[in-house]
Coordinates of C-alpha atoms in Angstrom, one line a residue:
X1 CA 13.6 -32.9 -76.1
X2 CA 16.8 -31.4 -77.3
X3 CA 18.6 -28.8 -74.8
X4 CA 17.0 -27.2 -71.6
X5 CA 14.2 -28.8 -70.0
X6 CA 10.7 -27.7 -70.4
X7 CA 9.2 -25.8 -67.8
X8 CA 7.0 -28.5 -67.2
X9 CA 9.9 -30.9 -66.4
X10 CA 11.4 -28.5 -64.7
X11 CA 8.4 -28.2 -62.0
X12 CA 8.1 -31.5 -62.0
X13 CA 11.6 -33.1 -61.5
X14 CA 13.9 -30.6 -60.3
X15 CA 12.1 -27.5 -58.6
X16 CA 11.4 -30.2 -55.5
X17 CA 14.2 -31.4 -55.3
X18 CA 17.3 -29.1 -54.1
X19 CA 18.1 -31.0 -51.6
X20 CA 18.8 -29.4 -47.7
X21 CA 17.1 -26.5 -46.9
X22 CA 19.4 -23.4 -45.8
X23 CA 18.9 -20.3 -44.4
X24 CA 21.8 -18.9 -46.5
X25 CA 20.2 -19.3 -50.1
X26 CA 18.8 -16.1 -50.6
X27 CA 18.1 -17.5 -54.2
X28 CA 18.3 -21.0 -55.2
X29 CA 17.1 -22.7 -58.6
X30 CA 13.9 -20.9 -60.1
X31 CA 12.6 -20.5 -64.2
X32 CA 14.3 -17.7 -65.8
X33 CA 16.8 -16.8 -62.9
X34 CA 20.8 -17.3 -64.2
X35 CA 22.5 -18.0 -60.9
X36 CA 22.1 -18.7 -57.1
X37 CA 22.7 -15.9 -54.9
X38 CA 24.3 -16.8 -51.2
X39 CA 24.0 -15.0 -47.9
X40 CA 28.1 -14.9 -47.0
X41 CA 28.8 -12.6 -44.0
X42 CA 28.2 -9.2 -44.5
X43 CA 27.7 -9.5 -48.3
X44 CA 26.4 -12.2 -51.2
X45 CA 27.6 -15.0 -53.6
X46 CA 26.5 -15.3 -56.8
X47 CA 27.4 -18.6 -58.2
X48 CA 26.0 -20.6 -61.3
X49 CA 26.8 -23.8 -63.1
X50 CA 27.2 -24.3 -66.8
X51 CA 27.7 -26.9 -69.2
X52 CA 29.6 -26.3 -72.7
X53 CA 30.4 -28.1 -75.8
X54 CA 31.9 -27.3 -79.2
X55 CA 30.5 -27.0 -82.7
X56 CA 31.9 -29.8 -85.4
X57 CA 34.3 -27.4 -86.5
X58 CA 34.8 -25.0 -83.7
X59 CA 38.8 -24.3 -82.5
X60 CA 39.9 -24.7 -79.1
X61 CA 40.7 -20.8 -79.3
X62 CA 36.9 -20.2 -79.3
X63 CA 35.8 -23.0 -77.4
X64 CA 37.9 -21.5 -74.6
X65 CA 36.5 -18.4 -75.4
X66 CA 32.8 -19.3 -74.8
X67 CA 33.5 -21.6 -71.9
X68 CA 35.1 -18.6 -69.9
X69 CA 32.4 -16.1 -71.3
X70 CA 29.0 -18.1 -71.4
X71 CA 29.8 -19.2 -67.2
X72 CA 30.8 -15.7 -66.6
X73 CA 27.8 -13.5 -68.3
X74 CA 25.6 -15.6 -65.9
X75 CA 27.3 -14.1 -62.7
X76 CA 27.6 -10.6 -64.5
X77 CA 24.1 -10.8 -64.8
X78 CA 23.3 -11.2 -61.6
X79 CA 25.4 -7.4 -60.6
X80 CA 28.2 -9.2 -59.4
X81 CA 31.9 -9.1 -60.7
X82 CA 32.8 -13.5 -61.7
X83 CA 35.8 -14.0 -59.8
X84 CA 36.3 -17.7 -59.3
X85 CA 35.9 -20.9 -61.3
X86 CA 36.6 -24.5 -61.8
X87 CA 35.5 -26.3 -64.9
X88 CA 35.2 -29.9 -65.5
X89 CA 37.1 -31.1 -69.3
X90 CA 35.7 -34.4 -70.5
X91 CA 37.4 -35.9 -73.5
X92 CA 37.2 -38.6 -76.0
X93 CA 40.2 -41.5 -75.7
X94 CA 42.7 -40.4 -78.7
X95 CA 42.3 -36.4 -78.8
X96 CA 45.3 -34.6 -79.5
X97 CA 47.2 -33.6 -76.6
X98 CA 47.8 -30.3 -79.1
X99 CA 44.2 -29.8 -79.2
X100 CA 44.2 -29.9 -75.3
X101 CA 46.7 -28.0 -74.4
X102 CA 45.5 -24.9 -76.7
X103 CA 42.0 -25.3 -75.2
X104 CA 43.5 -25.2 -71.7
X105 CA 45.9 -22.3 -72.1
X106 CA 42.8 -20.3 -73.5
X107 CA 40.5 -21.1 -71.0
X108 CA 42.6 -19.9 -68.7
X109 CA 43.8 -16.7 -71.1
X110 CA 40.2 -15.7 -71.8
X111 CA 39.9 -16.2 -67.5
X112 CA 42.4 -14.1 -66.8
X113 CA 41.3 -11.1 -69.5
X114 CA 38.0 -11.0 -66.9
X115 CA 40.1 -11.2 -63.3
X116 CA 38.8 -14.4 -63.3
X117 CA 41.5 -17.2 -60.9
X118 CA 40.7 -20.6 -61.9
X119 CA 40.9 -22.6 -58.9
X120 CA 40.3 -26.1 -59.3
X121 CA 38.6 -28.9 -61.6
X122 CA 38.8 -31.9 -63.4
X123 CA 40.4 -33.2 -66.2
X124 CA 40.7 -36.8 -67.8
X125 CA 39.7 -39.4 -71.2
X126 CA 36.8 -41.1 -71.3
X127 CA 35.0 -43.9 -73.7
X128 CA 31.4 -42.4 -73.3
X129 CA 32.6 -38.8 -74.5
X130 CA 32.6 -38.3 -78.2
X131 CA 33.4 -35.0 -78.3
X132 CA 35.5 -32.3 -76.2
X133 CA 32.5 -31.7 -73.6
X134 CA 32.8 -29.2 -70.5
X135 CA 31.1 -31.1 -68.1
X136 CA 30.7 -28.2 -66.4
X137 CA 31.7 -25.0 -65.6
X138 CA 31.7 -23.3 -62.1
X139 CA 32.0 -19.7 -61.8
X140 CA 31.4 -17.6 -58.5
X141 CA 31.7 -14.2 -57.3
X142 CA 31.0 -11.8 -54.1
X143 CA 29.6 -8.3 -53.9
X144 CA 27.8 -6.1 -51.8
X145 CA 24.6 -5.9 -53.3
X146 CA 23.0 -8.0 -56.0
X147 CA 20.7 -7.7 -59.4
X148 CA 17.6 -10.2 -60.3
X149 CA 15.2 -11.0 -62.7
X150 CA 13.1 -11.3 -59.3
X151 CA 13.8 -7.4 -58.9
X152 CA 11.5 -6.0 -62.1
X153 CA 9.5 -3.7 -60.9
X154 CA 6.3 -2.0 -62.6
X155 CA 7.0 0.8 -64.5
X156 CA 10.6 -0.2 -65.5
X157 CA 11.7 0.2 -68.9
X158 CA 12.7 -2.9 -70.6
X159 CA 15.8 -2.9 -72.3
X160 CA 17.9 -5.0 -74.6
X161 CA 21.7 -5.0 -75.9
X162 CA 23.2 -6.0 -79.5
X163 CA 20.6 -7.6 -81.2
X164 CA 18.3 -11.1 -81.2
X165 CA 19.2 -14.5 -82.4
X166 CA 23.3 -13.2 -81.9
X167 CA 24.4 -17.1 -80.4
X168 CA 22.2 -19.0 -83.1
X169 CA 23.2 -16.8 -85.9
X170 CA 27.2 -16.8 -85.2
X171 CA 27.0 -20.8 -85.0
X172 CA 25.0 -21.3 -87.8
X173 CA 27.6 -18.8 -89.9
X174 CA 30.7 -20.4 -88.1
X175 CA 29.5 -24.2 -88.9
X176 CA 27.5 -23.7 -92.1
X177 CA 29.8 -20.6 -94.1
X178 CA 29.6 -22.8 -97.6
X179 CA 26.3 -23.3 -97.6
X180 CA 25.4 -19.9 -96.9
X181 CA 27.9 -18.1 -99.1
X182 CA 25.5 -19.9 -101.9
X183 CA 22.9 -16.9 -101.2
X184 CA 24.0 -14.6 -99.2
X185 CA 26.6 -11.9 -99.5
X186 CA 30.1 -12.7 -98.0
X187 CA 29.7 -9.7 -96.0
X188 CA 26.9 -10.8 -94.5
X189 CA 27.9 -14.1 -93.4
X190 CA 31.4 -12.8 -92.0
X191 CA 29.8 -10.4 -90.0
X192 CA 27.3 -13.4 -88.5
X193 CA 30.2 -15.4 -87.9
X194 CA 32.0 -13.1 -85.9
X195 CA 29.4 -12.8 -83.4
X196 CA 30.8 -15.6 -82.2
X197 CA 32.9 -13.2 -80.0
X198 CA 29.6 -11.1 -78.4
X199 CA 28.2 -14.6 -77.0
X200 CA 29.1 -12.6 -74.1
X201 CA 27.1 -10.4 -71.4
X202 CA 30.1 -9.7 -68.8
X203 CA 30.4 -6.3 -70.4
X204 CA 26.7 -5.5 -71.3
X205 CA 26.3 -6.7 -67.0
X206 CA 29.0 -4.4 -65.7
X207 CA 27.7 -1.3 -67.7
X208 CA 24.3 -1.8 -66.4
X209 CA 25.5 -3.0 -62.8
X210 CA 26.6 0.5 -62.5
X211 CA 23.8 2.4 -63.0
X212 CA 21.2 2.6 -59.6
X213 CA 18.5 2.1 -61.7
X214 CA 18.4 -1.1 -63.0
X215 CA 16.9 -3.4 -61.4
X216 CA 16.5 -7.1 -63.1
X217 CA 18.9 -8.7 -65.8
X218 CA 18.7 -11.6 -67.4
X219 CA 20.8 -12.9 -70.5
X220 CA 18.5 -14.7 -73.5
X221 CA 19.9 -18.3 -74.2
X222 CA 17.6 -21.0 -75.5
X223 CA 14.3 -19.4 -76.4
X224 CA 16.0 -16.2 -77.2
X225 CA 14.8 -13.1 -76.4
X226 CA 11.1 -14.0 -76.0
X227 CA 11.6 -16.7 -73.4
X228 CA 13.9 -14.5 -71.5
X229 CA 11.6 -11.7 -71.5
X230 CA 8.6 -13.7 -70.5
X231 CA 11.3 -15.7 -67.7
X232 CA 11.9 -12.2 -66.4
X233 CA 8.1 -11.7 -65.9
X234 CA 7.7 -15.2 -64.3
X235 CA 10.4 -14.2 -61.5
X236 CA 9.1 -10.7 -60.9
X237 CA 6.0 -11.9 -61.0
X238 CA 4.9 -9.0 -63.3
X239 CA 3.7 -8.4 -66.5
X240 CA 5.5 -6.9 -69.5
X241 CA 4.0 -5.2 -72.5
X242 CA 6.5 -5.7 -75.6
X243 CA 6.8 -3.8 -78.6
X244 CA 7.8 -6.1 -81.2
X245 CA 8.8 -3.6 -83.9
X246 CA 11.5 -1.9 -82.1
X247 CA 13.5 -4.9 -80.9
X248 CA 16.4 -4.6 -82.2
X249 CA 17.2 -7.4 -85.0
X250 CA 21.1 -6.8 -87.1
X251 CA 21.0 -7.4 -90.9
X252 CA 23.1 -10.2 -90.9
X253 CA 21.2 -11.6 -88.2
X254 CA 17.9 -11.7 -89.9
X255 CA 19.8 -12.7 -93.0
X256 CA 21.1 -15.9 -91.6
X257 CA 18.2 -16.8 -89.4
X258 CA 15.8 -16.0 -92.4
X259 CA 17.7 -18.7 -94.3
X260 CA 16.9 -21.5 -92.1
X261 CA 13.1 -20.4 -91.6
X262 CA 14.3 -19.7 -87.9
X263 CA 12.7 -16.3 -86.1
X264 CA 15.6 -14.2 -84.5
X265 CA 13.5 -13.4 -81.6
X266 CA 12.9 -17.1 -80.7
X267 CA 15.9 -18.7 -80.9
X268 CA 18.7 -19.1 -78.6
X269 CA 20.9 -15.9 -77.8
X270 CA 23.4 -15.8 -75.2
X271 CA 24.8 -12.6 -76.0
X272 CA 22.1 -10.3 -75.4
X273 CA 21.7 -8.9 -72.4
X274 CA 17.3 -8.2 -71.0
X275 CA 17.2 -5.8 -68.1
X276 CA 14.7 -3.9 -66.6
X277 CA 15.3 0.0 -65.6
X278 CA 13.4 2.8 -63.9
X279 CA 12.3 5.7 -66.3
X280 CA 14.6 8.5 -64.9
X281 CA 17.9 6.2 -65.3
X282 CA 17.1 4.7 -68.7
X283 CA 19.1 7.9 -70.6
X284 CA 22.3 7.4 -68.5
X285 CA 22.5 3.9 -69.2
X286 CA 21.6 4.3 -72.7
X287 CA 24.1 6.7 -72.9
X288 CA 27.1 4.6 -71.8
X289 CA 26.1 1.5 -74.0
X290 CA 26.6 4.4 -76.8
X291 CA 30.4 5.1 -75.5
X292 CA 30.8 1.4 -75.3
X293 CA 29.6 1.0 -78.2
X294 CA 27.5 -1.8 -77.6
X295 CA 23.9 -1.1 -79.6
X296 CA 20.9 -0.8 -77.0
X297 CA 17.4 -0.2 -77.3
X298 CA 14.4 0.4 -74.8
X299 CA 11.3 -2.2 -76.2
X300 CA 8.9 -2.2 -73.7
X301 CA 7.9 -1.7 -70.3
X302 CA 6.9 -4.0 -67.1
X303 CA 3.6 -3.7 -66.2
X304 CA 1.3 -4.9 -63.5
X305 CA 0.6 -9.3 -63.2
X306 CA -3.1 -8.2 -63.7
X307 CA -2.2 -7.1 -67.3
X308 CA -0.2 -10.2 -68.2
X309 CA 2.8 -10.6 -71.1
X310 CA 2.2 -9.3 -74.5
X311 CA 3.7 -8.4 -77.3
X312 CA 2.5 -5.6 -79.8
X313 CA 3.2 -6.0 -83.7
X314 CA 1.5 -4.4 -86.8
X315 CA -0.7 -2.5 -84.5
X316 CA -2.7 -6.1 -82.7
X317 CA -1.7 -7.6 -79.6
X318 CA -0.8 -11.2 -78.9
X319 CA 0.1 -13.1 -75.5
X320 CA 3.5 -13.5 -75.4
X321 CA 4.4 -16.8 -74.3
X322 CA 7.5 -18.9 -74.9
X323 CA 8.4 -21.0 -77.6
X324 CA 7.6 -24.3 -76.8
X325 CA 11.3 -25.7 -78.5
X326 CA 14.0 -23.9 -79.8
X327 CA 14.0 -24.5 -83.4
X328 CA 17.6 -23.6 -83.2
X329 CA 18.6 -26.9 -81.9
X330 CA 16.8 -28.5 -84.8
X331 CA 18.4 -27.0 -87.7
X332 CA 22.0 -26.9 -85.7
X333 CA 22.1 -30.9 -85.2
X334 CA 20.7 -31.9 -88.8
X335 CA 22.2 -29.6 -90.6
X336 CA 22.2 -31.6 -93.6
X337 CA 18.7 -32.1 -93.9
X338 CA 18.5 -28.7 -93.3
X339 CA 20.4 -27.9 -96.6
X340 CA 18.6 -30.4 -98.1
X341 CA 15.3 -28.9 -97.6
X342 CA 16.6 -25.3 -99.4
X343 CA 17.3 -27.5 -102.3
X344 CA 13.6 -28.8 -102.6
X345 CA 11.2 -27.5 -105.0
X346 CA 9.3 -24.3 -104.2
X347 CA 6.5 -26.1 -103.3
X348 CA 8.0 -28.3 -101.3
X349 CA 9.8 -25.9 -99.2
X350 CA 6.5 -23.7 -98.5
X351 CA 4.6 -26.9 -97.7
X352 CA 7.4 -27.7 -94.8
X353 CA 7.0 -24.6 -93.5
X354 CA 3.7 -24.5 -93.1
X355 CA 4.0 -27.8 -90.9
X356 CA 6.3 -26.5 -89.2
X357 CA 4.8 -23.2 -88.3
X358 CA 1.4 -25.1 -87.1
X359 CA 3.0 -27.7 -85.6
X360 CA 5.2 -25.0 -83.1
X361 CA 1.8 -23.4 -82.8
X362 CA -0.2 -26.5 -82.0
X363 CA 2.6 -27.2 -79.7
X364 CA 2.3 -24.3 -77.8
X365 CA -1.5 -24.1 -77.9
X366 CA -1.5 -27.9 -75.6
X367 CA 1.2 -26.5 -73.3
X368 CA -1.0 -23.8 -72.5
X369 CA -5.2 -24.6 -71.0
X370 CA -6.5 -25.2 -74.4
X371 CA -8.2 -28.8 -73.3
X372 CA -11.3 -27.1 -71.5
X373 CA -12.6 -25.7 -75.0
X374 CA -12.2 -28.9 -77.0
X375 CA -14.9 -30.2 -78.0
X376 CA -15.7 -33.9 -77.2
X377 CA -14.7 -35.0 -81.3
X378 CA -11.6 -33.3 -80.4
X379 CA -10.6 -30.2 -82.4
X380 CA -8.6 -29.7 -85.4
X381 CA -7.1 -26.6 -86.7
X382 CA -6.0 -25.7 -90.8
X383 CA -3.8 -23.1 -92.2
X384 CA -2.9 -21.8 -95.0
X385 CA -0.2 -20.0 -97.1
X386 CA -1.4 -16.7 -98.7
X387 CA -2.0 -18.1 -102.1
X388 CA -3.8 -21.6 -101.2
X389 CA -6.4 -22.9 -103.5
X390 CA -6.5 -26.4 -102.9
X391 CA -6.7 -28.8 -100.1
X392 CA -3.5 -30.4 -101.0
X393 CA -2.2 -26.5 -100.4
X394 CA -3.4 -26.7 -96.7
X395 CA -1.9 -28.2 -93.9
X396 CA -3.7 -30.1 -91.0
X397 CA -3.5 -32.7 -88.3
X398 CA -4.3 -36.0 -89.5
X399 CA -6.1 -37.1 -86.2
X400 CA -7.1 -34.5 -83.2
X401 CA -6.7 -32.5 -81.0
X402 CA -7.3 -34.1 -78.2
X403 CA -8.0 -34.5 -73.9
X404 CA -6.1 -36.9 -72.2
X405 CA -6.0 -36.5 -68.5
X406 CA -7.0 -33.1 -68.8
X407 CA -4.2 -32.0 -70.6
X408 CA -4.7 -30.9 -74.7
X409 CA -2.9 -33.3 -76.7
X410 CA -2.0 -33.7 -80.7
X411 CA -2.3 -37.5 -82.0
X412 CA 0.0 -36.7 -85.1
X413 CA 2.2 -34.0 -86.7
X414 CA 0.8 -32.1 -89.4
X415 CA 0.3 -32.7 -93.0
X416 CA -0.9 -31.2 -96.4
X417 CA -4.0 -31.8 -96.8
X418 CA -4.9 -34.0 -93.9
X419 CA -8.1 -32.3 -92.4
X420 CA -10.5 -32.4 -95.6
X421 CA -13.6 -30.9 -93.0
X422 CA -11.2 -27.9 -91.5
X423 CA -9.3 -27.2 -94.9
X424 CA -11.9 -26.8 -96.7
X425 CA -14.1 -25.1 -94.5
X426 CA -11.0 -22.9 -94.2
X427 CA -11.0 -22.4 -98.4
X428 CA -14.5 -21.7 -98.7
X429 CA -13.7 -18.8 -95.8
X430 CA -10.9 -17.8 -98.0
X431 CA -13.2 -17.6 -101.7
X432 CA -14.7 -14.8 -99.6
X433 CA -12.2 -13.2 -97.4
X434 CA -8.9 -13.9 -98.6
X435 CA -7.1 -13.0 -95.7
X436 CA -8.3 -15.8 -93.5
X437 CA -5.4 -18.5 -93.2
X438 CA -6.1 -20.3 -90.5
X439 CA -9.5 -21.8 -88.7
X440 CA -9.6 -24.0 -85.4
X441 CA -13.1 -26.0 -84.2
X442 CA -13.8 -25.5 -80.7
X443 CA -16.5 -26.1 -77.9
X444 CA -19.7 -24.1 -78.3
X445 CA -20.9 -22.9 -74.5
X446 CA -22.3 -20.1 -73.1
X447 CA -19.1 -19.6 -71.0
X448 CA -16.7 -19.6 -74.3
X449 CA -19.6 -17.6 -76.0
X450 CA -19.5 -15.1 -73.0
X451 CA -15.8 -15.0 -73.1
X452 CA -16.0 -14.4 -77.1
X453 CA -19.1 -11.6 -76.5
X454 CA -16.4 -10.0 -73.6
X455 CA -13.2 -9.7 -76.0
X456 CA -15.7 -8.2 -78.9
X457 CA -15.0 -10.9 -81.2
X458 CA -16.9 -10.6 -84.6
X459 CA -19.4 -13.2 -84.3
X460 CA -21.2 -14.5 -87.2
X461 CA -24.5 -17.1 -86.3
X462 CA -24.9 -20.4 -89.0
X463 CA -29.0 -20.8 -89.1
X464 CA -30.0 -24.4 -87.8
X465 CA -30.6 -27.2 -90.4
X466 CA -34.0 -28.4 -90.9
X467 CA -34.6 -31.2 -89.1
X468 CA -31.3 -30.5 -86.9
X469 CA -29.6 -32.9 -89.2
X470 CA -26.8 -31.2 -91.8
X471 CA -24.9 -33.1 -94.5
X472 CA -21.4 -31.8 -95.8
X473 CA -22.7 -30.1 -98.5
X474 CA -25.6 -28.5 -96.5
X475 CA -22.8 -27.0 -94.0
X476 CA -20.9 -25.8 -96.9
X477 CA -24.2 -23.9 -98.6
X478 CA -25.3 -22.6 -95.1
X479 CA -21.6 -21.2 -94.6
X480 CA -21.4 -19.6 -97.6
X481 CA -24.6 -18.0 -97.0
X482 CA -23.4 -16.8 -93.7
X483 CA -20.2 -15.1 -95.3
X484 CA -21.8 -13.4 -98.2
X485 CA -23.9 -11.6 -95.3
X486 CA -20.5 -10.4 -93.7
X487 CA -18.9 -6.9 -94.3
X488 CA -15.8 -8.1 -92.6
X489 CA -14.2 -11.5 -91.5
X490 CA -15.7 -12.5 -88.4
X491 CA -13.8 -14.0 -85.7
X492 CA -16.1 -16.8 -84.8
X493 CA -18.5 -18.6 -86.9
X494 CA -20.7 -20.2 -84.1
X495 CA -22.4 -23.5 -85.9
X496 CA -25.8 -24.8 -84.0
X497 CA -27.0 -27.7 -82.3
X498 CA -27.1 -31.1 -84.7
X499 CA -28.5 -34.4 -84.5
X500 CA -25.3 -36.4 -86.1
X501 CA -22.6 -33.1 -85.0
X502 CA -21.6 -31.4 -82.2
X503 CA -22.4 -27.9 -81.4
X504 CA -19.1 -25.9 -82.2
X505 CA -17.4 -22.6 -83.3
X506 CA -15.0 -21.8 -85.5
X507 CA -12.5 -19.5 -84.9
X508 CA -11.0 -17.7 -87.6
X509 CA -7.3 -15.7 -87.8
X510 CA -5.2 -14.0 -90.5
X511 CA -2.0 -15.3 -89.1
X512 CA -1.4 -18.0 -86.6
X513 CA -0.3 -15.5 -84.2
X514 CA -3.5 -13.7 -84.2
X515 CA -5.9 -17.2 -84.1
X516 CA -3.6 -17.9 -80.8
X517 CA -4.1 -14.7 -79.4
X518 CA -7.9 -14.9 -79.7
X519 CA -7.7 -19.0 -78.2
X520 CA -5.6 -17.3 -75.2
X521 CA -7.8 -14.4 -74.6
X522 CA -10.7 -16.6 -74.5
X523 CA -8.7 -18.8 -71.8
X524 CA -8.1 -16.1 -69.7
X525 CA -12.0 -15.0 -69.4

């Protein structure tokens, strides 16, 4: 695990264990909430707790500069002005007392450009530290009133500022310029790289603090703008219907993402503010991002918890749950392999992303209650880029998926070709309806049947075997019998009872995003 805990963790190990209860915490920790909120006197305290370190190359100019604004925008975000803060500074034996004086001097320059007094800390040398590390950073504030991601309320509009993937797209550009100047424009990459300077909500906060209508904010750091939309529905306890299209996405930051195979919307973005607004305030507050000119754009709206989170895209509808990592973190720390990998063949490259896209899938798919519909072989799942012919051009689990404990588990990372029985049931699928790419076993019971008949899933019946026995290449005859009878692709392909196999179904999907859809909605029944 690299970066913020899991959610899992999280309920686990920390969510237990906060220590004293008091009557004063008006909000203490929770998923997807930026900072605590305190019952002082007449009024509240927002205060929140950050920790910070440096890219390889970053100066202590901009390190100072996202210390200050990464502790503040979680305060802002909360409708109250950061005031106050202490920060810890841990540093290797041997830095340059140049190095740490600049760093100092801006912090407290960049503190002082928000109001904010720095009143306290720590500062000292230290064998463990390799690098310049804020342990971390304290910043408080008081205010009459305050703003939640609790607060979301049906109806609201659901707004976003500047653009996804801004923080992983500005370090990526700062760090890796060379590499990127290879094949991209120089525009494009300065532009990336300057974002470094909106990994900042303070403004974005204040804007929106003033208008009566909104009601939730929340600033989108690891998980980007997907995870903090669907945090903001956990701590509203509401749902949110997303449209996908309209988020708003900068050139240079598709550009840059794009080139590391990384998805702007799922990748860590402090930077860009999520809020919530009622209907009749949404043009006023629109309106004054315009004069500020900071870019903003209404993408959805918050619905009731019956209706769950989605996401619309190319006209379907898919859950919207959070990535299970951020890939960010991944292509940040090995960089190098990173660059390595655009240097491979063609082939090569295509074949690592297809691993990697099923292997963020399958991760997700055992986070969520997949284990009650695997069968008792286990499942596997194949998929396949647009153009695969051969098993060698499909990639698989070696093993299964798998129950242990009740929980849905993966015995292996995926391969090229590993799953002969589910890649080439998938390219026999494919000789018929080439836009099938990917195909998962699962149990075959009247409940997941039921749930399958309620979603009006295409459903297309394999006869039963004479003799209820069926060797590989009986299966494969009997499918392709089943497919030449279909006008379209189904979405399951329910296989009968067997002496030597287990009843199952398959379920089929044009896109990964799609086949999980259709797994959740079935979960849900």
């Amino acid at each position: 695990m690299i970066g913020k805990v899991n959610d899992d963790f999280f309920q686990r190990n920390i969510i237990a264990s906060v220590g004293h209860e008091n009557s004063r915490v008006v909000i203490g920790p929770a998923m997807g909430v930026d900072a605590a909120i305190l019952r002082v006197g007449d009024g509240y305290m927002a205060i929140a707790e950050d920790p910070i370190f440096p890219s390889l190359n970053m100066s202590p100019e901009d390190f100072a500069f996202l210390t200050v604004h990464i502790g503040a925008s979680d305060v802002a975000v909360m409708g109250i002005r950061p005031r106050y803060m202490t920060y810890s500074l841990l540093l290797p034996p041997g830095t340059a007392e140049a190095y740490v004086g600049s760093l100092i001097a801006n912090i407290s320059r960049y503190a002082a450009e928000l109001g904010i007094a720095i009143v306290g800390g720590h500062t000292g040398f230290y064998g463990a530290v390799t690098v310049p590390t804020i342990g971390g950073i304290t910043v408080w504030g008081h205010g009459d009133a305050y703003v939640s991601p609790k607060g979301a309320r049906e109806g609201d509009d659901i707004v976003m500022t500047k653009g996804a993937g801004v923080e992983a797209a500005a370090l990526l550009a700062y760090e890796l310029k060379d590499q990127l100047l290879r094949s991209l424009p120089a525009e494009i990459v300065k532009r990336a790289a300057a974002r470094l300077r909106e990994v900042s909500v303070v403004r974005d906060a204040a804007i929106a603090a003033r208008n009566p209508g909104v009601h939730a904010m929340h600033d989108a750091t690891e998980g980007g703008l997907k995870r903090g939309l669907w945090e903001i529905a956990q701590a509203a306890k509401q749902g949110i219907a997303v449209r996908r299209d309209d988020i708003l996405i900068p050139e240079d930051i598709r550009a840059v993402c794009g080139y590391f195979g990384l998805d702007p919307w799922e990748v860590i973005s402090e930077g860009t503010l999520v809020l919530t607004c009622a209907p009749e305030y949404t043009p006023e507050l629109l309106a004054a991002y315009g004069e500020a000119g900071i870019p903003a754009r209404i993408i959805g709206k918050v619905t009731g918890p019956e209706k769950g989170c989605v996401y619309a895209a190319g006209g379907q509808s898919f859950p919207l749950v959070p990535p299970a990592i951020d890939q960010f973190w991944d292509v940040f720390f090995n960089a190098a392999a990173v660059i390595q990998e655009r240097s491979q063949r063609p082939e090569q490259q295509r074949a690592q992303k297809l691993c990697r896209e099923l292997q963020e899938t399958v991760n997700r798919l055992c986070q969520r209650e997949l284990a009650p519909l695997l069968p008792e072989i286990g499942a596997n799942i194949a998929y396949a880029a647009a153009d695969s012919e051969t098993l060698d051009q499909v990639a698989g689990i070696p093993g299964r998926i798998i129950r242990v404990k009740g929980k849905a588990v993966a015995s292996t990372a995926p391969e090229m070709g590993a799953s002969t029985y589910m890649g080439n049931t998938l390219l026999i699928v494919r000789k018929y309806f080439p836009e099938a790419r990917c195909v998962i076993n699962l149990r075959n019971n009247e409940a997941i049947r039921r749930a399958c008949r309620k979603g009006d899933y295409r459903i297309a019946e394999m006869p039963v075997p004479e003799g209820y026995r069926q060797s590989d290449e009986d299966f494969a005859r009997d499918l392709e019998a089943v497919l030449r009878s279909c006008g379209e692709l189904p979405d399951v392909i329910a296989i009968p009872d067997r002496l030597n196999l287990e009843k199952l179904i398959l379920l089929l999907g044009s896109t990964l995003e799609e086949l999980e859809g259709k797994i959740m909605r079935i979960t849900q029944e």
